[in-house]
XYZ file of N, CA and C in Angstrom:
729
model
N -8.871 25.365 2.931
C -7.682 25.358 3.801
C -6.639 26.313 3.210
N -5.782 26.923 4.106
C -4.951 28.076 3.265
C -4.060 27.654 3.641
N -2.662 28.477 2.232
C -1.779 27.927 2.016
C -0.794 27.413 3.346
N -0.728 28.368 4.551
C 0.159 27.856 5.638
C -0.476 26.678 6.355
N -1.150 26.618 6.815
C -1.941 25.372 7.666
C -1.747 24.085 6.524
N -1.910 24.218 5.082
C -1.716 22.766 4.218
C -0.376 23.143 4.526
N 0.868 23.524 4.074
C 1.937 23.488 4.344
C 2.689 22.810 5.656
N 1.720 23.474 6.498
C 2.236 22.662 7.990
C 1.526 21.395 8.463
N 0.382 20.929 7.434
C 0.126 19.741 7.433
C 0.721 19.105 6.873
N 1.729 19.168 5.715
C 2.359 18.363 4.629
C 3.541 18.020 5.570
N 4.468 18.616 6.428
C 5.268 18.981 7.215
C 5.231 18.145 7.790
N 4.271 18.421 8.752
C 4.224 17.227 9.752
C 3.919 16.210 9.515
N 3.431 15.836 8.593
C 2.868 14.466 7.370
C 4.339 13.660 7.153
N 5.219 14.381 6.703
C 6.429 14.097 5.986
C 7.260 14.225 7.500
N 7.212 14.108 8.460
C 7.714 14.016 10.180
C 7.285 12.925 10.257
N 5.985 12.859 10.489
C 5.477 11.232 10.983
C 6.156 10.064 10.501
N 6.167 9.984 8.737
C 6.522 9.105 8.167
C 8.104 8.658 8.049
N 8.739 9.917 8.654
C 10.295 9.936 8.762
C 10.620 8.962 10.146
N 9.364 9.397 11.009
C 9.769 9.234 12.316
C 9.428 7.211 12.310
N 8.578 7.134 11.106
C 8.200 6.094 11.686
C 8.954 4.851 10.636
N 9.897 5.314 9.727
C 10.949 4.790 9.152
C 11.740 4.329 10.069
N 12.058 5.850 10.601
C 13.415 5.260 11.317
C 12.987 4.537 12.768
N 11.515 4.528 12.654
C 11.695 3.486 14.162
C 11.402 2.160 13.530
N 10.995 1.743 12.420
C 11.502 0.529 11.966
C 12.366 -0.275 11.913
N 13.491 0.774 10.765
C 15.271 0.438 11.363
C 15.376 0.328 12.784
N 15.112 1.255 13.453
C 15.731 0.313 14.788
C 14.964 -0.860 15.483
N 14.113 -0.656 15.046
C 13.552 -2.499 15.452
C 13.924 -3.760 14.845
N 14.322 -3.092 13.663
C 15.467 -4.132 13.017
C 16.389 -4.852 13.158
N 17.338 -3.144 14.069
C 18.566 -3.326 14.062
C 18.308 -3.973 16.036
N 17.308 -3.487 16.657
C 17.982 -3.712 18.556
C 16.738 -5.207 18.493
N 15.676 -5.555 18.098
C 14.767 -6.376 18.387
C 15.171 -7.432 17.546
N 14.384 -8.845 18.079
C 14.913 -10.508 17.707
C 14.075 -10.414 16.579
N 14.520 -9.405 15.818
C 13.308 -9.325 14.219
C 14.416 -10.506 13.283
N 15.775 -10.241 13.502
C 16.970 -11.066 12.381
C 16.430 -12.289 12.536
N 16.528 -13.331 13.177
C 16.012 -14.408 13.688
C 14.916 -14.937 13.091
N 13.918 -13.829 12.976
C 12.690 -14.490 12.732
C 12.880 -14.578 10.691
N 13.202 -13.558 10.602
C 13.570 -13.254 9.295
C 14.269 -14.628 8.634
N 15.439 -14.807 9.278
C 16.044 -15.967 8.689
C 15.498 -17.290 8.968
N 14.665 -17.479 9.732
C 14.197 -18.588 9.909
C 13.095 -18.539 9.020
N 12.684 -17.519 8.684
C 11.588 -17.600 7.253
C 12.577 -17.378 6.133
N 13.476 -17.105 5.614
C 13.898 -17.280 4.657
C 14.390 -18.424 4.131
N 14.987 -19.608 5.481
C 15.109 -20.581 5.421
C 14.151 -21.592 5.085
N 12.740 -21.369 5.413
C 11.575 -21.814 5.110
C 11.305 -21.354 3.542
N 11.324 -20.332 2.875
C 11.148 -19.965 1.963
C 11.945 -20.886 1.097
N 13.307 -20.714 1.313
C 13.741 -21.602 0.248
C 13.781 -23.121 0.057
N 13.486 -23.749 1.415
C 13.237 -24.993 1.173
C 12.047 -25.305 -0.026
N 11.241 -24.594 0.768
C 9.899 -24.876 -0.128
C 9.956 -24.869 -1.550
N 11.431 -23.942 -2.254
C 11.147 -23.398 -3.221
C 10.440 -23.109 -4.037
N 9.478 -22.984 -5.261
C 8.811 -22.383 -5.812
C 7.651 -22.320 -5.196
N 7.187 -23.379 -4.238
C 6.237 -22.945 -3.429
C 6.705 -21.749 -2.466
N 7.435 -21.425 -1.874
C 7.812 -20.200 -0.966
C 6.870 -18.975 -1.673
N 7.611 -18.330 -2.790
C 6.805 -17.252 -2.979
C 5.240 -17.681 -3.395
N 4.685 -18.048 -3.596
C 3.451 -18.757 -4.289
C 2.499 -19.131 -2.557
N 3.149 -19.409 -1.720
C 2.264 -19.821 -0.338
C 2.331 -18.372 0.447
N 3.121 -17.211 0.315
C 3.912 -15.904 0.816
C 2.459 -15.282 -0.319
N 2.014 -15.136 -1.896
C 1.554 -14.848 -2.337
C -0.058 -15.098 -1.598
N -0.249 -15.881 -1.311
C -1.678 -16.873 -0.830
C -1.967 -16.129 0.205
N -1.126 -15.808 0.956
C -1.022 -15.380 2.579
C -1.484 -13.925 2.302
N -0.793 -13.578 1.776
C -0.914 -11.780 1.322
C -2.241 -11.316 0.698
N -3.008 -12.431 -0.357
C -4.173 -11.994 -0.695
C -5.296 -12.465 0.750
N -5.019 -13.678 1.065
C -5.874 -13.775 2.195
C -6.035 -12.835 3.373
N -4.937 -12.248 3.527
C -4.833 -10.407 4.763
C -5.790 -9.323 4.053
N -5.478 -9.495 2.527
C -6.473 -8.527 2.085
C -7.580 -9.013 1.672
N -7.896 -9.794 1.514
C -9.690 -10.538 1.927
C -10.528 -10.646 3.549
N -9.511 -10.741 4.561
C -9.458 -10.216 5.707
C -9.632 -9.201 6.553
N -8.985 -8.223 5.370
C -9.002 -6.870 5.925
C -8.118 -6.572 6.661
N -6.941 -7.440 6.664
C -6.015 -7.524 7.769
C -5.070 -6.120 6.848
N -4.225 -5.566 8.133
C -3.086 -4.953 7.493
C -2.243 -5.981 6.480
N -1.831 -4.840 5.404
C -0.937 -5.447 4.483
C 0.829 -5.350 4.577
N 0.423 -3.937 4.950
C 2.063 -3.418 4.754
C 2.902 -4.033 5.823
N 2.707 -4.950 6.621
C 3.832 -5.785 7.640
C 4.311 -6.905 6.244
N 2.942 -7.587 5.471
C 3.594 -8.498 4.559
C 4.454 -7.874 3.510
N 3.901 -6.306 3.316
C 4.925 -5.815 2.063
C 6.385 -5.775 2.474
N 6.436 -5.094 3.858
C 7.777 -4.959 3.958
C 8.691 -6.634 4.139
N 8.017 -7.516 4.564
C 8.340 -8.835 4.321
C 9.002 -9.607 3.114
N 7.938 -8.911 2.461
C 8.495 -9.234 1.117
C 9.964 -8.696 0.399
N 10.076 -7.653 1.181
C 11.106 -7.193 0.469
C 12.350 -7.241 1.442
N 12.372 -7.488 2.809
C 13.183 -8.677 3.026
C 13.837 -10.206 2.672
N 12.404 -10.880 2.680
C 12.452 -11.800 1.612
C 13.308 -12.447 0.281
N 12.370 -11.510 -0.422
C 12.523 -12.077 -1.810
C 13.462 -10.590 -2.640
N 13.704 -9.563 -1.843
C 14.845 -8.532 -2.270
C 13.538 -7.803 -3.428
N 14.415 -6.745 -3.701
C 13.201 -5.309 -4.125
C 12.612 -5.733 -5.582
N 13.378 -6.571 -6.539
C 12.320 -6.410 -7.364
C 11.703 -8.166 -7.198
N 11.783 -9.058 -6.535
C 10.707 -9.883 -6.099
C 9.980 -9.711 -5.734
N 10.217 -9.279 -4.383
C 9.091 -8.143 -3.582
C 8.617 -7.544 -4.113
N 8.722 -7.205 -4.606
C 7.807 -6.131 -5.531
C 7.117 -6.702 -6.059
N 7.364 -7.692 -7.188
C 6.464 -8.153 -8.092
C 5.543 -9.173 -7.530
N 6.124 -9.697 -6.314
C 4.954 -10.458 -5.564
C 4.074 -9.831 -4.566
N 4.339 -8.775 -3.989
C 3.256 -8.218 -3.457
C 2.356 -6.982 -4.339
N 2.705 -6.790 -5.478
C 2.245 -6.024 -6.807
C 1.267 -6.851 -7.231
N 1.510 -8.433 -7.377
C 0.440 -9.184 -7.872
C -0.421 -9.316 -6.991
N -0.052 -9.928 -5.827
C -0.765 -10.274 -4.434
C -1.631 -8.970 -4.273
N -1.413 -7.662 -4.218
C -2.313 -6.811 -3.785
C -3.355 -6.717 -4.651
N -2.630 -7.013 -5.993
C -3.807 -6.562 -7.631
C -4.966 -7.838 -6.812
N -4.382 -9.110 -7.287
C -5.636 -10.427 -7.012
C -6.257 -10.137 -5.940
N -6.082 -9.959 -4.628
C -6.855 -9.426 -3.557
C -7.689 -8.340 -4.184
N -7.223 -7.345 -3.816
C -8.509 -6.388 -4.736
C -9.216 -7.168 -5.447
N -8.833 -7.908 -6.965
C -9.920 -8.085 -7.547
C -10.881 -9.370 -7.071
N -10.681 -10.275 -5.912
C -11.406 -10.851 -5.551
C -12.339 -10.385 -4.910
N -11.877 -9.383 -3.966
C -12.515 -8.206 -3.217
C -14.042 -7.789 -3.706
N -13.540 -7.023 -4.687
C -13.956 -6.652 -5.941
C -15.509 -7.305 -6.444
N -14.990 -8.480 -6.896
C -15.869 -9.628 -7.230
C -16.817 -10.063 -5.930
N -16.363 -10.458 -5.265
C -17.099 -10.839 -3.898
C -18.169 -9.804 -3.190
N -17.593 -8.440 -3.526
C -18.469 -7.401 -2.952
C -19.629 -7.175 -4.240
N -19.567 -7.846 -5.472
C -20.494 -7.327 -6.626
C -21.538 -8.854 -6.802
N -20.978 -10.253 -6.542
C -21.493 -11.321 -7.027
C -22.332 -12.044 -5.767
N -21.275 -12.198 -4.439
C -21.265 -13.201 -3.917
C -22.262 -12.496 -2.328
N -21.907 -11.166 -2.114
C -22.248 -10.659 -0.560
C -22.327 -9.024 -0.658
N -23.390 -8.926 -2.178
C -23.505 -7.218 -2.083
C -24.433 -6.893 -1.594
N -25.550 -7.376 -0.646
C -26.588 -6.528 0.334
C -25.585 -6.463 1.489
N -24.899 -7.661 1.906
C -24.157 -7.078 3.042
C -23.537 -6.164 3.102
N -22.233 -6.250 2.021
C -21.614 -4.999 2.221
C -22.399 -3.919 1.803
N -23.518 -3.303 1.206
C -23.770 -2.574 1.237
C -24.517 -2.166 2.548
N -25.158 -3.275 3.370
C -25.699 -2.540 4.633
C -24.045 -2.171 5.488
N -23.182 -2.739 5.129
C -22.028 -2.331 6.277
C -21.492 -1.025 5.901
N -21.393 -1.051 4.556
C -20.867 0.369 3.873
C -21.553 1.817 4.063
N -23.034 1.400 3.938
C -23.812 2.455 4.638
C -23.939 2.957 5.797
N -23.280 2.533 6.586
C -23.038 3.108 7.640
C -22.409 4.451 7.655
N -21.153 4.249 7.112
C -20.243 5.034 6.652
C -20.883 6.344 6.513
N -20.643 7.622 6.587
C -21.383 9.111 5.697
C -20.396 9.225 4.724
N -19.178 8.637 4.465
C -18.471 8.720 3.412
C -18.977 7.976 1.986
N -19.574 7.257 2.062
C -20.198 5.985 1.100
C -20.610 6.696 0.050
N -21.785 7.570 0.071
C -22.667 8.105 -0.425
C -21.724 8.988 -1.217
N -20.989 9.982 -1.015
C -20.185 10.797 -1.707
C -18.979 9.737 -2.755
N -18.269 8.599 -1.971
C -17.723 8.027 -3.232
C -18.653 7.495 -4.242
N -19.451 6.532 -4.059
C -20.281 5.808 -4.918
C -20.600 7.421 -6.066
N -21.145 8.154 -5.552
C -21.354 9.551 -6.665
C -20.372 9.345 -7.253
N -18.964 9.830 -6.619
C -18.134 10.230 -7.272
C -17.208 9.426 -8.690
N -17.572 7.975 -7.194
C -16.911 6.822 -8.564
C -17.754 6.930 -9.782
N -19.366 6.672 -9.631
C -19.854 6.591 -10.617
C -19.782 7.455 -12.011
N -19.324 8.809 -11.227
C -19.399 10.011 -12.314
C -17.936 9.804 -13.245
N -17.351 9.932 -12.037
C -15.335 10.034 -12.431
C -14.587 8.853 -12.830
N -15.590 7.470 -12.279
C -15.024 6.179 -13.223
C -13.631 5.947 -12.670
N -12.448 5.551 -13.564
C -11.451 5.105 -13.078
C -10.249 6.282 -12.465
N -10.372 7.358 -12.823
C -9.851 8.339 -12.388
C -10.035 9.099 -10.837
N -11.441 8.841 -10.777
C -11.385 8.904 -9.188
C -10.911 7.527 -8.309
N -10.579 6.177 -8.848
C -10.358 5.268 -8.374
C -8.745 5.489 -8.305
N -8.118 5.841 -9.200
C -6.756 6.157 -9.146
C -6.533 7.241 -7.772
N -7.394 8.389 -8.031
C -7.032 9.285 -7.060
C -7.170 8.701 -5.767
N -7.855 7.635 -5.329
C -8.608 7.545 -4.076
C -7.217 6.615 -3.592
N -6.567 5.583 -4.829
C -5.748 4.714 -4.089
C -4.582 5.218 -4.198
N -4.059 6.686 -4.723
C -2.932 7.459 -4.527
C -3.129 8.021 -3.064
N -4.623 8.261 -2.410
C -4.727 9.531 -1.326
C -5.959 8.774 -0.441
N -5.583 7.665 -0.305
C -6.824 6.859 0.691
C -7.535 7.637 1.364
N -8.796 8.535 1.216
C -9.875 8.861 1.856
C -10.440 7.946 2.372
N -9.607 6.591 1.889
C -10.973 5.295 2.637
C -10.021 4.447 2.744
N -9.587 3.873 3.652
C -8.588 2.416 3.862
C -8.628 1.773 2.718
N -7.291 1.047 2.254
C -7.175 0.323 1.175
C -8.186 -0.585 1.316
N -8.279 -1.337 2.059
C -9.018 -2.998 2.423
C -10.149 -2.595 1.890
N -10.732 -1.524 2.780
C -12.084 -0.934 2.635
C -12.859 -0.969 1.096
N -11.529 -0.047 0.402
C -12.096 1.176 -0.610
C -12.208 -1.095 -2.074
N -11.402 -1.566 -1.533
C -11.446 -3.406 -2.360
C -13.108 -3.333 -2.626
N -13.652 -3.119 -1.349
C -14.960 -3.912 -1.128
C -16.129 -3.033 -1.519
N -15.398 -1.304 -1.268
C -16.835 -0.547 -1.963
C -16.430 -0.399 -3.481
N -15.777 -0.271 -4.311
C -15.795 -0.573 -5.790
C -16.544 -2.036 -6.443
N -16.678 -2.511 -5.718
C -17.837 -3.616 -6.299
C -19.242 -3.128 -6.389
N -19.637 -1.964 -4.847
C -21.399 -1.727 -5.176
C -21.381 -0.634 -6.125
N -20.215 -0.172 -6.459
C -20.738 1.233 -7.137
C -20.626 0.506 -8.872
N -20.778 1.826 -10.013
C -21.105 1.538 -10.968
C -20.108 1.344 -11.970
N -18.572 1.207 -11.480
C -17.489 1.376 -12.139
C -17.622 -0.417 -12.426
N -16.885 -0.651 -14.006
C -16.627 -2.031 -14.609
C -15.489 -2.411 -13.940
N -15.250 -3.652 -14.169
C -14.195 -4.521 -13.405
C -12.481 -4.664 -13.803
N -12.550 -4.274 -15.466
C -10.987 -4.366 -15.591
C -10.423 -2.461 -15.291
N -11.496 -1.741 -15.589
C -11.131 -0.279 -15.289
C -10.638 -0.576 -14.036
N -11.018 -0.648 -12.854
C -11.287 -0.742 -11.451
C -9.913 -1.601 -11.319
N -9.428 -2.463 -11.541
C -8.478 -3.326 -11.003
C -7.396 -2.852 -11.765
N -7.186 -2.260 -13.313
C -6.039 -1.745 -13.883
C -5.575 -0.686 -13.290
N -6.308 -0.047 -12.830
C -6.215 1.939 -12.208
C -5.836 1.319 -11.219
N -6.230 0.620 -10.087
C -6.031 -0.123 -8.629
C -4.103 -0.328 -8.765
N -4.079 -0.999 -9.647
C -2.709 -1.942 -10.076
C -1.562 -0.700 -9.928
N -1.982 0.353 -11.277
C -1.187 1.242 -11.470
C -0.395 2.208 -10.527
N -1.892 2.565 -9.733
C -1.897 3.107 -8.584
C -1.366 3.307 -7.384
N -1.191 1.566 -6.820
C -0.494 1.174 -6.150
C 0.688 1.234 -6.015
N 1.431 1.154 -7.251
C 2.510 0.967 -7.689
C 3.910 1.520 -6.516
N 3.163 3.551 -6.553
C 4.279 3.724 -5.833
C 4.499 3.384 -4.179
N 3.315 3.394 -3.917
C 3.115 2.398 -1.800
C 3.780 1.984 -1.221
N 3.888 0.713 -2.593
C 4.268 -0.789 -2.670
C 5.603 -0.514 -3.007
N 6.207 -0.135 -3.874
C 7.168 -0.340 -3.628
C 8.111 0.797 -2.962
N 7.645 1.475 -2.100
C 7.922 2.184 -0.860
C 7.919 1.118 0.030
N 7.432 0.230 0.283
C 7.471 -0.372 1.415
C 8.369 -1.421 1.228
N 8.617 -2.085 -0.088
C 9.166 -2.923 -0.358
C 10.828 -2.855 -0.348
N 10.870 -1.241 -0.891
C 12.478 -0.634 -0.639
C 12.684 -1.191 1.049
N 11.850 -0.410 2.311
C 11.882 0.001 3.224
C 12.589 -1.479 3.715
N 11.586 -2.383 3.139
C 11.891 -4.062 3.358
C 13.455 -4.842 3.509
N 13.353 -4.141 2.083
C 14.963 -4.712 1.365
C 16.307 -3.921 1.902
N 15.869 -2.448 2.679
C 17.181 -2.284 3.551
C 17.305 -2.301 4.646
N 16.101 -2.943 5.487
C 16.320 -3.485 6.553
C 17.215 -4.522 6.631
N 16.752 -5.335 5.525
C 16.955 -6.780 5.338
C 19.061 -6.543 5.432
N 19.301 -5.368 4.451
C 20.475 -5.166 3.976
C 20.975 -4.594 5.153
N 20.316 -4.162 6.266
C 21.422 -3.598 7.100
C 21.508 -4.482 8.163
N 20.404 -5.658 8.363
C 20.909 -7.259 9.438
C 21.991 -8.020 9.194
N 22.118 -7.345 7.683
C 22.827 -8.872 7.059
C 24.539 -7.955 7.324
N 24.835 -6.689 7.244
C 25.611 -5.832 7.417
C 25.853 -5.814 9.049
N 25.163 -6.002 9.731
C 25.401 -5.806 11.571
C 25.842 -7.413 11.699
N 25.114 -8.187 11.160
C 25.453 -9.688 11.674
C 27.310 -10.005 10.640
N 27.427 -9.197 9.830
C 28.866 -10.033 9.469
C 28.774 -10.732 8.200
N 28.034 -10.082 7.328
C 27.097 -10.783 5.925
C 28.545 -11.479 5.308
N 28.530 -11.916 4.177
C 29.473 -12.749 3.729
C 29.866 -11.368 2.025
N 29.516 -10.596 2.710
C 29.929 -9.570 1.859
C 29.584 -8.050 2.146
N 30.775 -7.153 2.796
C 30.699 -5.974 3.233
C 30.052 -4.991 2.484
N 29.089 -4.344 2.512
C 28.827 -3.444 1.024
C 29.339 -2.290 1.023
N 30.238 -1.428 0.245
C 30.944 -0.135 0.061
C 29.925 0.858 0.750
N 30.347 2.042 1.185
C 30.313 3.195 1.469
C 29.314 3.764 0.410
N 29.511 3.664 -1.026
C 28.961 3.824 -2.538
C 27.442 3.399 -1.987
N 27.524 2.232 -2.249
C 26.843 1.109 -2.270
C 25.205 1.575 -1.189
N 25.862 1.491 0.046
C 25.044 2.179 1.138
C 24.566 3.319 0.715
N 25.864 4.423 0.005
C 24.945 5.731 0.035
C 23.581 5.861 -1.044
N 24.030 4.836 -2.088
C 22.862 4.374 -3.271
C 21.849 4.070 -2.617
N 21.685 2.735 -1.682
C 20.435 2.344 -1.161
C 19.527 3.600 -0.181
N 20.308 4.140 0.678
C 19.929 4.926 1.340
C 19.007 6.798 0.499
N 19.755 6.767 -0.402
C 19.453 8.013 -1.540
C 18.346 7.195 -2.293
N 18.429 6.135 -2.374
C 16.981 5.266 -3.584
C 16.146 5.609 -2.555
N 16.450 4.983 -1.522
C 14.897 5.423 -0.249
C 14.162 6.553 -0.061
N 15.269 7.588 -0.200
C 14.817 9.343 0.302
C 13.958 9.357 -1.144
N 14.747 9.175 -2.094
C 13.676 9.630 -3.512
C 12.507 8.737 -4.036
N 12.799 7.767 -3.092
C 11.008 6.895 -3.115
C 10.079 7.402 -2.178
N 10.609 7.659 -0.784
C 10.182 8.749 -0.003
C 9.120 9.833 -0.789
N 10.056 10.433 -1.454
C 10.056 11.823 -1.642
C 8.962 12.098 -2.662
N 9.185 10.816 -3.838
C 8.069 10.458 -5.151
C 6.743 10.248 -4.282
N 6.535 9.293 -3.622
C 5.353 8.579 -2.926
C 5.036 10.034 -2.203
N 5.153 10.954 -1.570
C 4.474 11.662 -1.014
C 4.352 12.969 -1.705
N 5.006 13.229 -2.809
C 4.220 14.416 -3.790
C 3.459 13.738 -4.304
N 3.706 12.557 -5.120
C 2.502 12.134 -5.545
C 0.933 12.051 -4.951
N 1.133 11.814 -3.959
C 0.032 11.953 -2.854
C -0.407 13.389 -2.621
N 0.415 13.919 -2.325
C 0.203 15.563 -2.561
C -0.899 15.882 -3.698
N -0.112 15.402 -4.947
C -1.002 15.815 -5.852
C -2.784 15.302 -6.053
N -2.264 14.347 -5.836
C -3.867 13.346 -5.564
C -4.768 14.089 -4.730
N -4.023 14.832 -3.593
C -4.516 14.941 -2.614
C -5.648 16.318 -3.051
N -4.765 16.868 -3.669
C -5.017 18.430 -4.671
C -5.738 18.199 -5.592
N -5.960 17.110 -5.905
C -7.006 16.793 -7.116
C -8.186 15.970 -6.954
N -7.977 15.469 -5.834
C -9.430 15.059 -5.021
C -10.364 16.097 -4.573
N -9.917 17.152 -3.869
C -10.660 18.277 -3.602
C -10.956 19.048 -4.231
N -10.720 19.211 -5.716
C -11.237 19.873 -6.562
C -12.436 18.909 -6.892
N -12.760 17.858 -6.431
C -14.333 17.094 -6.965
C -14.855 16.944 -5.953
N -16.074 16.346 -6.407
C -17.018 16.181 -4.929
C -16.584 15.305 -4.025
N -15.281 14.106 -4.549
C -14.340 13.655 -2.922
C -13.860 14.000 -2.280
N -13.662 15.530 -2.713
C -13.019 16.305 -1.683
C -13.741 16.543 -0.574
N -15.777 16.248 -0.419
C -16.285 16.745 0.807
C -15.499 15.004 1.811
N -15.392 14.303 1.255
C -14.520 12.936 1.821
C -13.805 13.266 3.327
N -12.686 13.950 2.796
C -11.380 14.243 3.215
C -11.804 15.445 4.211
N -12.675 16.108 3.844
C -12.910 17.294 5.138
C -13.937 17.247 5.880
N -14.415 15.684 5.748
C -15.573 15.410 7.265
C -14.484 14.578 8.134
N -13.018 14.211 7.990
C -12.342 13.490 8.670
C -12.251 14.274 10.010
């Protein structure tokens, strides 16, 4: 691919994800999203220490599911505010994976391997994991060539060990997650700002949250960039260009 066409893919890459920020915020701000929010937060804290711990349960069970995650991430960081959120859907995503993980190696590996084979992508990770080990596992969950849910269930048939696989997974994740979790926590901060919060936040204040976002933004998708650039220098790169 040459340099203008990746350029104007990165472009429009970094459009989509703008576009689809800000149609969040406004579903925030015009849809009966406040409501639902506080009526789970109200639930949350009754429960107390069960709240995050049943919110945790829920989140690995979506990713044993296969269900989307990132509606619970940004939840979370409504919720339980950016560094709860964080650390509970940081754990929640790690344990999912590694049950994942486990389940695809102990409990149901002819299945998934007849489901995985389907795939023409299969064949090129399993190589690749096997050769590149935890480093192509890092790259893959910086630059998903394969759906998160997915990529849980094929690291069990291939030949990579189990704490490599779930530490690189963990690390990996890191910046996603808490991209989504920011995204969470200023929604959360700008309901509580439209409804009349019990504390106005400065001009400062706003321009901080709003500038933390652009440069989590901004981290999360060079980083990806780079992944992206360093996947195709190996044989995952034939991955990414049968899409």
């Amino acid at each position: 691919m040459n340099k203008p066409n990746r350029r104007s893919r990165n472009l429009l890459t970094l459009f989509v994800i703008i576009l689809a920020l800000a149609g969040f915020l406004l579903a925030l701000r015009f849809l009966p999203i406040a409501d639902a929010v506080d009526a789970l937060q109200s639930l949350i804290t009754r429960l107390g220490i069960w709240g995050p711990i049943l919110f945790a349960l829920a989140y690995i069970l979506a990713v044993l599911l296969m269900l989307p995650a990132s509606p619970l991430t940004l939840t979370a960081g409504a919720l339980f505010g950016l560094t709860g959120g964080f650390a509970i859907t940081s754990a929640s995503s790690t344990l999912g994976a590694a049950l994942t993980f486990l389940i695809a190696r102990y409990l149901a590996r002819e299945r998934v391997v007849r489901w995985l084979t389907r795939s023409p992508k299969f064949t090129a990770i399993d190589r690749a994991v096997s050769t590149g080990g935890w480093r192509i596992v890092g790259l893959l969950r910086l630059s998903p060539a394969v759906p998160f849910n997915l990529q849980n269930y094929l690291y069990g048939i291939t030949g990579i060990g189990f704490w490599p696989c779930i530490l690189t997974s963990w690390i990996a994740m890191i910046p996603g997650t808490f991209l989504y979790v920011y995204l969470g926590h200023v929604g959360r901060t700008g309901l509580e700002a439209s409804a009349g919060g019990s504390r106005t936040r400065t001009p400062a204040e706003w321009a901080f949250l709003v500038v933390g976002l652009l440069a989590t933004l901004a981290v999360t998708i060079y980083v990806t960039q780079l992944a992206r650039k360093a996947l195709r220098e190996t044989t995952v790169g034939k991955i990414e260009e049968s899409n």
